[in-house]
Short mmCIF file of C-alpha atoms in Angstrom, two decimals:
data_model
loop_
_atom_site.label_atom_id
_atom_site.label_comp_id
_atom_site.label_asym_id
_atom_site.label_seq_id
_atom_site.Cartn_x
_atom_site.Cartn_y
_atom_site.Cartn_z
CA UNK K 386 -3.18 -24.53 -16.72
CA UNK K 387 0.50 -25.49 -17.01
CA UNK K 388 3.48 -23.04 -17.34
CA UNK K 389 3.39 -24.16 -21.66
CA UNK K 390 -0.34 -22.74 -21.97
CA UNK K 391 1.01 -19.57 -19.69
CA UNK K 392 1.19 -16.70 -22.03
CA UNK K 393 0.28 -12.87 -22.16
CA UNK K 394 0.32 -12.88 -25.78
CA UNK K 395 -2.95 -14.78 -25.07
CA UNK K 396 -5.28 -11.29 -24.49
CA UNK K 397 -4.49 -10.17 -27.61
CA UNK K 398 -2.53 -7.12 -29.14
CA UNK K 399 -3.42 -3.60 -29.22
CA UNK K 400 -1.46 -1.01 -30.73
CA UNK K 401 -0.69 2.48 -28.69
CA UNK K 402 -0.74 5.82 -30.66
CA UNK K 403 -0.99 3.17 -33.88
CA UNK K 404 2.39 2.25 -33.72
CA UNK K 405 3.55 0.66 -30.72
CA UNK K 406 1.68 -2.71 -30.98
CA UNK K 407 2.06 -4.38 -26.97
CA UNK K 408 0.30 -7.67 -25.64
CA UNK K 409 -3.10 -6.15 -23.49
CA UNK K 410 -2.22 -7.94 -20.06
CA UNK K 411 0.88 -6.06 -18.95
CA UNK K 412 2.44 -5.44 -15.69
CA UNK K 413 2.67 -2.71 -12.99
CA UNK K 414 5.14 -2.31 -11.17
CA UNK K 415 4.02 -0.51 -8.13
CA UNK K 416 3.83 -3.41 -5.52
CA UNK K 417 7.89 -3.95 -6.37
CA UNK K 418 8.97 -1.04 -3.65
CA UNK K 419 8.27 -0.78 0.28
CA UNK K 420 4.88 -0.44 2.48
CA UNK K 421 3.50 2.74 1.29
CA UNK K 422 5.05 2.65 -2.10
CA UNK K 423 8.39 3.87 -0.04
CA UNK K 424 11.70 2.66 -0.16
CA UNK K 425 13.27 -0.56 -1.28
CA UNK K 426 11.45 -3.88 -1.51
CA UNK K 427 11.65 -6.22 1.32
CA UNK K 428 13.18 -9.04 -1.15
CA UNK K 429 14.33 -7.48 -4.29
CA UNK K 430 15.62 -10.45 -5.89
CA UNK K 431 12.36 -11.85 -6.49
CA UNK K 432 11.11 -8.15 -7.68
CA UNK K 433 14.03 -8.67 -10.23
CA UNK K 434 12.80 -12.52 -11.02
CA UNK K 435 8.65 -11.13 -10.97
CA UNK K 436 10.03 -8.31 -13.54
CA UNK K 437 12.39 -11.31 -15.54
CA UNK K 438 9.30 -13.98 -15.26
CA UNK K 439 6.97 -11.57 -16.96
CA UNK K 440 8.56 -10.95 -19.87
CA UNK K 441 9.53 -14.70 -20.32
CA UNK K 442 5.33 -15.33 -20.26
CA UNK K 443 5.39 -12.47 -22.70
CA UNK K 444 4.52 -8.92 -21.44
CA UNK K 445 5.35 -6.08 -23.19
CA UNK K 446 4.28 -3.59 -21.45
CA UNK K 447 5.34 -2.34 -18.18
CA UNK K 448 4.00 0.52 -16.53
CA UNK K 449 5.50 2.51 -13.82
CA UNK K 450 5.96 5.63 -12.09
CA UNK K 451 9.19 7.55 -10.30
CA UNK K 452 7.29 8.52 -7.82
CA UNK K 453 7.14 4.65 -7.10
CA UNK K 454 9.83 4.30 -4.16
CA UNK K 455 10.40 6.89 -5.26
CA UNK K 456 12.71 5.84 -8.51
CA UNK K 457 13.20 2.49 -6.80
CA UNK K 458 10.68 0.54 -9.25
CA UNK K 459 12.52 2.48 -12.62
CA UNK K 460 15.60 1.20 -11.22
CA UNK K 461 14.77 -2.17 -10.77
CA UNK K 462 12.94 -2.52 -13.96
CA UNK K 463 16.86 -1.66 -15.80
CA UNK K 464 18.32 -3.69 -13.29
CA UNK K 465 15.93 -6.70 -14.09
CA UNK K 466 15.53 -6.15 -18.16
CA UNK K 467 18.43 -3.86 -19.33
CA UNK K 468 19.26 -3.88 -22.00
CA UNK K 469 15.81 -4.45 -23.38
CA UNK K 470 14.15 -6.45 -25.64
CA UNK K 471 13.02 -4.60 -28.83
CA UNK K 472 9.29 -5.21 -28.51
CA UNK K 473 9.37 -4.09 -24.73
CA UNK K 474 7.49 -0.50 -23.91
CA UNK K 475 7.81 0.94 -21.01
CA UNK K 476 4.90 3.57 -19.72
CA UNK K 477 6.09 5.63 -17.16
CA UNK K 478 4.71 8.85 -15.02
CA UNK K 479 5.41 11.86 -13.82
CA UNK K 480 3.28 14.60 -11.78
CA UNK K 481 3.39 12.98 -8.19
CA UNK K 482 5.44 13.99 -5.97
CA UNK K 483 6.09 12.08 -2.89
CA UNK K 484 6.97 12.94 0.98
CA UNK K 485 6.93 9.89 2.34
CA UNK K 486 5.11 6.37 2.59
CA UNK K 487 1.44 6.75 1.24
CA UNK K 488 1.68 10.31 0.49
CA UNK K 489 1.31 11.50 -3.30
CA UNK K 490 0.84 15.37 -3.81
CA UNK K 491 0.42 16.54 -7.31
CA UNK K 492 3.38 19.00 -8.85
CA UNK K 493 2.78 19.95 -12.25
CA UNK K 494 5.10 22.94 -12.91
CA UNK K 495 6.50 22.63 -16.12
CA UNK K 496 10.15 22.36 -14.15
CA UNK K 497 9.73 19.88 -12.24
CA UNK K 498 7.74 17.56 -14.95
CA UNK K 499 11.19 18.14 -17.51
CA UNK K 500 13.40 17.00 -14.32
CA UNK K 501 11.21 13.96 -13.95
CA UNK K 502 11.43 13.05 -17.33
CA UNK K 503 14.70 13.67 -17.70
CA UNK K 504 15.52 11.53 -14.49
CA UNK K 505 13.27 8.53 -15.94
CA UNK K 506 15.49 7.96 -19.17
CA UNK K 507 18.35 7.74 -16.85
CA UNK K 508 16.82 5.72 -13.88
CA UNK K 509 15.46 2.84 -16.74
CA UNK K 510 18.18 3.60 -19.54
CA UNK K 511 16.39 4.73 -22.05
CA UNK K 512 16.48 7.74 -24.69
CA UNK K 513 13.33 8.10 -25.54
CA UNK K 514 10.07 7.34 -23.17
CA UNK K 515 7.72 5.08 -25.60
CA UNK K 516 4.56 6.28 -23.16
CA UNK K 517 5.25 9.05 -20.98
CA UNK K 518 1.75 10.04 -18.72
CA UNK K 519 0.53 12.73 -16.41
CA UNK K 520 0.02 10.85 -13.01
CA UNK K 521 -2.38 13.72 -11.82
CA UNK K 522 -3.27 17.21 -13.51
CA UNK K 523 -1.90 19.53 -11.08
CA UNK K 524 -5.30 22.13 -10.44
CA UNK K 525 -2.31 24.89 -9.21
CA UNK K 526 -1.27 24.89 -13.10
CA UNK K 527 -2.58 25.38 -16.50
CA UNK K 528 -3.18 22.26 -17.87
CA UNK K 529 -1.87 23.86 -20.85
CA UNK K 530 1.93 24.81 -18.75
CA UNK K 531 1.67 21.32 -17.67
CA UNK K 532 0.52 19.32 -21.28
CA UNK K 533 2.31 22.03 -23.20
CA UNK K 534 6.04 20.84 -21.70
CA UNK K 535 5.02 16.99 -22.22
CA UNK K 536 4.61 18.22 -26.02
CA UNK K 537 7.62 20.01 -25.88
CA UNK K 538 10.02 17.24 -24.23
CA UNK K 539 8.33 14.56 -27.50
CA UNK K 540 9.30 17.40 -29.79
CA UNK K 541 13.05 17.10 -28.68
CA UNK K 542 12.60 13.21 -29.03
CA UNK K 543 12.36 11.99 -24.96
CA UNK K 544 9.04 11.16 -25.51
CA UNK K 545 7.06 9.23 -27.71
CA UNK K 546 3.74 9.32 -26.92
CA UNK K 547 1.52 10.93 -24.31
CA UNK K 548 -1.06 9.89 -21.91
CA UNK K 549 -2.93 10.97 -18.92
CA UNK K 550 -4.05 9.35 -15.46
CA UNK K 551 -7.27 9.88 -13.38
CA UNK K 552 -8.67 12.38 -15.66
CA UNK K 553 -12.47 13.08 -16.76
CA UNK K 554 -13.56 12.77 -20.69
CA UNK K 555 -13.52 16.57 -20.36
CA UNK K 556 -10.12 17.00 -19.00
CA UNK K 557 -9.05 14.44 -21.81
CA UNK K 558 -10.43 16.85 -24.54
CA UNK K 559 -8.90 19.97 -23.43
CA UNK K 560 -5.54 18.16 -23.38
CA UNK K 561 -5.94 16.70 -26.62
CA UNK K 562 -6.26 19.87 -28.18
CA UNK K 563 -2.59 20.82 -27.03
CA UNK K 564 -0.72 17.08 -28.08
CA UNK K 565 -2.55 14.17 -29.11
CA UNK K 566 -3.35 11.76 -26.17
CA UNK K 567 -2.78 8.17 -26.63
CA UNK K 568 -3.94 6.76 -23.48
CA UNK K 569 -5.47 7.15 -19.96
CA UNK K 570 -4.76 5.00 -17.00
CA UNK K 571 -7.74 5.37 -14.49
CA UNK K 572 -9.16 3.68 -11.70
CA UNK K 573 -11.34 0.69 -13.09
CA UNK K 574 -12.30 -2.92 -11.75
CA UNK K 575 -15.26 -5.52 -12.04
CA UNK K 576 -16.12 -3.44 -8.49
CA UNK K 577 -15.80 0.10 -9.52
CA UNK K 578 -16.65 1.33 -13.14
CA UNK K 579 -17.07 5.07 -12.03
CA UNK K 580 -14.74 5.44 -15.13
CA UNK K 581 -17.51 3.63 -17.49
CA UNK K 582 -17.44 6.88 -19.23
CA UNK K 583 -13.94 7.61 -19.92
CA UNK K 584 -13.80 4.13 -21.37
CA UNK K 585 -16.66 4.12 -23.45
CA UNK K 586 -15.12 7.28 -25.26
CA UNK K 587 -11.26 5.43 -25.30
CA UNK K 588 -13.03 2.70 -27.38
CA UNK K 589 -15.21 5.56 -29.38
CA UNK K 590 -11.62 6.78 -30.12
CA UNK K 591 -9.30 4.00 -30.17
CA UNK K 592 -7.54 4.96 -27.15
CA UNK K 593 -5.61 2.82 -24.42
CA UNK K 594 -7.57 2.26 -21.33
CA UNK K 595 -5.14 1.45 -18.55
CA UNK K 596 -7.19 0.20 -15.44
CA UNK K 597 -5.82 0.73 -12.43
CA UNK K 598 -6.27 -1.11 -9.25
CA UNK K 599 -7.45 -4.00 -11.78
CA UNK K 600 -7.57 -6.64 -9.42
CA UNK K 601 -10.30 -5.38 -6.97
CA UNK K 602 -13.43 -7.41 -6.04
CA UNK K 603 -14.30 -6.91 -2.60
CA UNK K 604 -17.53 -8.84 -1.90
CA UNK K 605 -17.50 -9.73 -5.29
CA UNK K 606 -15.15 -12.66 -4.45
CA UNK K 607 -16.56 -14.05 -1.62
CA UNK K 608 -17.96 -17.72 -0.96
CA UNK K 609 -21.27 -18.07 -3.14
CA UNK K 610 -20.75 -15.06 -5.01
CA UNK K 611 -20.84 -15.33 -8.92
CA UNK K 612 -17.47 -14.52 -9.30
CA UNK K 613 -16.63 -17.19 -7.10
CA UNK K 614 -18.79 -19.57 -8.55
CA UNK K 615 -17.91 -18.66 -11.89
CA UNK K 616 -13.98 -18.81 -11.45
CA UNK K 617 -14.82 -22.37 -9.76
CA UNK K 618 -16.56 -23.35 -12.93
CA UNK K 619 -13.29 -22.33 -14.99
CA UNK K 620 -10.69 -23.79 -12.32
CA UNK K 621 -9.68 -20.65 -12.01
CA UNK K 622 -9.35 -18.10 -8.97
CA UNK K 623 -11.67 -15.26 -8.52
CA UNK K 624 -8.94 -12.33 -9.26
CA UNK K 625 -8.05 -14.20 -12.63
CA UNK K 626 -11.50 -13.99 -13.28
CA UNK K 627 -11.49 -10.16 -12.79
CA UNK K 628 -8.80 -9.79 -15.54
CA UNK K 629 -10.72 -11.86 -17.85
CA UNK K 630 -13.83 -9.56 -17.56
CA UNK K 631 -11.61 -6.38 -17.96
CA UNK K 632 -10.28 -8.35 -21.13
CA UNK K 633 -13.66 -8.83 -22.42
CA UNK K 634 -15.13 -5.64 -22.00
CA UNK K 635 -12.78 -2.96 -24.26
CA UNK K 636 -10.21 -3.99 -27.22
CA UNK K 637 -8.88 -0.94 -25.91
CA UNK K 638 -8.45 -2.61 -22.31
CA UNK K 639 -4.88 -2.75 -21.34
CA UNK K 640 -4.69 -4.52 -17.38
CA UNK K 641 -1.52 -4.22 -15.67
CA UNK K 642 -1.93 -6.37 -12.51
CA UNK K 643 0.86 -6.08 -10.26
CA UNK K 644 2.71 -8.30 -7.15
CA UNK K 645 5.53 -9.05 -5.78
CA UNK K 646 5.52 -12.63 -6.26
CA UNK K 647 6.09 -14.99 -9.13
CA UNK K 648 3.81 -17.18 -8.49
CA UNK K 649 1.55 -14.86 -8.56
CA UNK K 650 2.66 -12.84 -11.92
CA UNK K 651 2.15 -16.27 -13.36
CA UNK K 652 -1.45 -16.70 -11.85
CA UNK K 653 -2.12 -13.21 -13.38
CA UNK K 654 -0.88 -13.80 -16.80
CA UNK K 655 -2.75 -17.34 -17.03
CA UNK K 656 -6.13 -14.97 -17.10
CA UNK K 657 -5.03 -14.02 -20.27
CA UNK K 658 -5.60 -17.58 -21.56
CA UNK K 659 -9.51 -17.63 -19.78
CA UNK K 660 -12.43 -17.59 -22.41
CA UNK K 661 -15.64 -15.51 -20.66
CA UNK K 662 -18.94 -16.91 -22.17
CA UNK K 663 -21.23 -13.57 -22.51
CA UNK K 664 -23.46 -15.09 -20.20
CA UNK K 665 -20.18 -15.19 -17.70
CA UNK K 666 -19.53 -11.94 -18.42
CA UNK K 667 -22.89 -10.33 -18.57
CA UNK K 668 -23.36 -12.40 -14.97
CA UNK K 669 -20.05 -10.75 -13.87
CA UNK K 670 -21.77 -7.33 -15.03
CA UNK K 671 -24.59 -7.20 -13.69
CA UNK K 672 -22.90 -8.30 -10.18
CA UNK K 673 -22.48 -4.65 -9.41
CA UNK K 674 -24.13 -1.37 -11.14
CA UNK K 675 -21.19 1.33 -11.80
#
C-alpha cells in the first residue's frame, strides 16, 4: 500500500453516544510512556510525531488514561495536537491508580475520581472530556458512589459521555441504570474473545466496543498458520490482519492499536484499508474457539 491509499477513515465511521461520529481504527496511547507504563518515553519526539502522524492518516479518536505514566501520555497528547482539531475526541480514564512500573490498583472513591477528572482537562487542555471511562470498578465502593460522581461531573459539563472498562454485561446494566453508558473498552483480540458476550450485547445496543490489547495473536501468527497465510495472501502482515478481523466482526468495533513508532502507526492504520473475504474471516474465526 503506499502512504496515498493510507487512511483511517478507511474502517468506517461510528458514532459514540449518537453524536460524536469518530473513524473506528483509532489510537492508544499507552505504549507512548516508559517500561511498565512508568515515566517518560525513551524518545518522546517520535511519541509526539506517532501522535502528529496519526491524525494526518486520519484518526479521530485517541484513547488514553492518567494513570498512563502516570499523566505523561495526557501530556504528550496536548503537547503533540493542542490546540485540536474539531473532529478530534479524546477518551480518557480514570479509576487506576498507580505505584509504580506495572502496578495498577483500582481507587474508585468518588474523591479521587473528581480529582482525576479534573486533572485530565488540565493535563490535555480541554473543558469538557468527550468520553470519560471507568478504568476498573473499584469492588471497595458502590458502583453507584463511583458511577453516580461520573454523572455528576457530565451534569456540571466536564464530561460528555460515559463509558466503562473490563466490566461484565451485568456490571454494564447496573451502571446504566445510574447514567447512560456509551461504551466499554475490554480485553478482546482474534486470540481471546472471553468478552464475546459483552460485545454481542454492545452491537444488540449500539454501543462502542473498545478492544483492548487488539493486536494479540500468539500462535496465531506463526509460520503456516492461517493468519499467516492469509496476511501473505493480502501482502499484508499478520497483526494488520488482526485489525481487519476486529473490523469485520462489530460496526460497533472501535480498535485502538498502539506503538511507539511511526512506521508502525502507519502499518496499523493501512489495516483499515484490508477487505476480509467471509471465508478469510470465518477461517480467522474458527482459528481459535473463545
Amino acid at each position: 500500500m503506499t502512504n496515498q491509499n493510507i487512511a483511517a477513515s478507511n474502517a468506517g465511521t461510528f458514532k459514540i453516544g449518537e453524536d460524536l461520529t469518530v473513524n473506528r481504527l483509532g489510537y492508544g496511547t499507552m505504549q507512548l510512556t516508559g517500561k511498565g507504563i512508568w515515566g517518560e518515553p525513551r524518545d518522546p519526539e517520535e511519541a509526539v510525531r506517532v501522535l502528529q502522524r496519526a491524525v494526518e492518516l486520519g484518526v479521530n479518536f485517541i484513547d488514553t488514561a492518567d494513570s498512563y505514566g502516570p499523566f505523561v501520555a495526557n501530556r504528550l497528547i496536548k503537547k503533540a495536537l493542542h490546540p485540536y482539531k474539531d473532529d478530534l475526541v479524546i477518551a480518557t480514564k480514570v479509576g487506576l491508580t498507580r505505584c509504580g512500573p506495572d502496578d495498577w490498583r483500582p481507587v474508585g472513591r468518588p474523591e479521587y475520581l473528581r480529582q482525576q477528572v479534573e486533572l485530565n482537562l488540565i493535563d490535555l487542555g480541554l473543558e469538557t472530556i468527550d468520553l470519560l471511562q471507568l478504568h476498573r470498578i473499584d469492588p471497595k465502593v458502590p458502583l453507584a458512589e463511583q458511577v453516580g460522581e461520573l454523572e455528576l461531573l457530565k451534569q456540571e459539563g466536564k464530561i460528555r459521555h460515559i463509558g466503562l472498562s473490563q466490566v461484565t454485561v451485568e456490571e454494564f446494566k447496573a451502571a446504566n441504570t445510574i447514567t447512560p453508558i456509551v461504551s466499554v473498552q475490554n480485553l478482546y483480540n482474534l486470540a481471546n474473545r472471553e468478552s464475546e458476550s459483552m460485545l454481542e450485547y454492545c452491537e444488540a445496543n449500539n454501543v462502542a466496543f473498545i478492544p483492548w490489547f487488539p493486536l494479540a495473536t500468539g500462535e496465531l501468527a506463526k509460520e503456516g498458520s492461517p493468519l499467516a497465510n492469509i496476511a501473505k495472501e493480502h501482502g499484508a502482515h499478520p497483526a494488520q490482519l488482526a485489525l481487519a478481523w476486529l473490523l469485520k466482526r462489530s460496526p460497533v468495533m472501535l480498535p485502538i492499536p498502539g506503538t511507539s513508532s511511526v512506521s508502525h502507526v502507519e502499518e496499523n492504520i493501512a489495516a483499515a484499508g484490508i477487505t476480509l473475504s467471509d471465508e478469510d474471516f470465518n477461517t480467522l474465526t474458527n482459528a481459535v474457539k473463545s
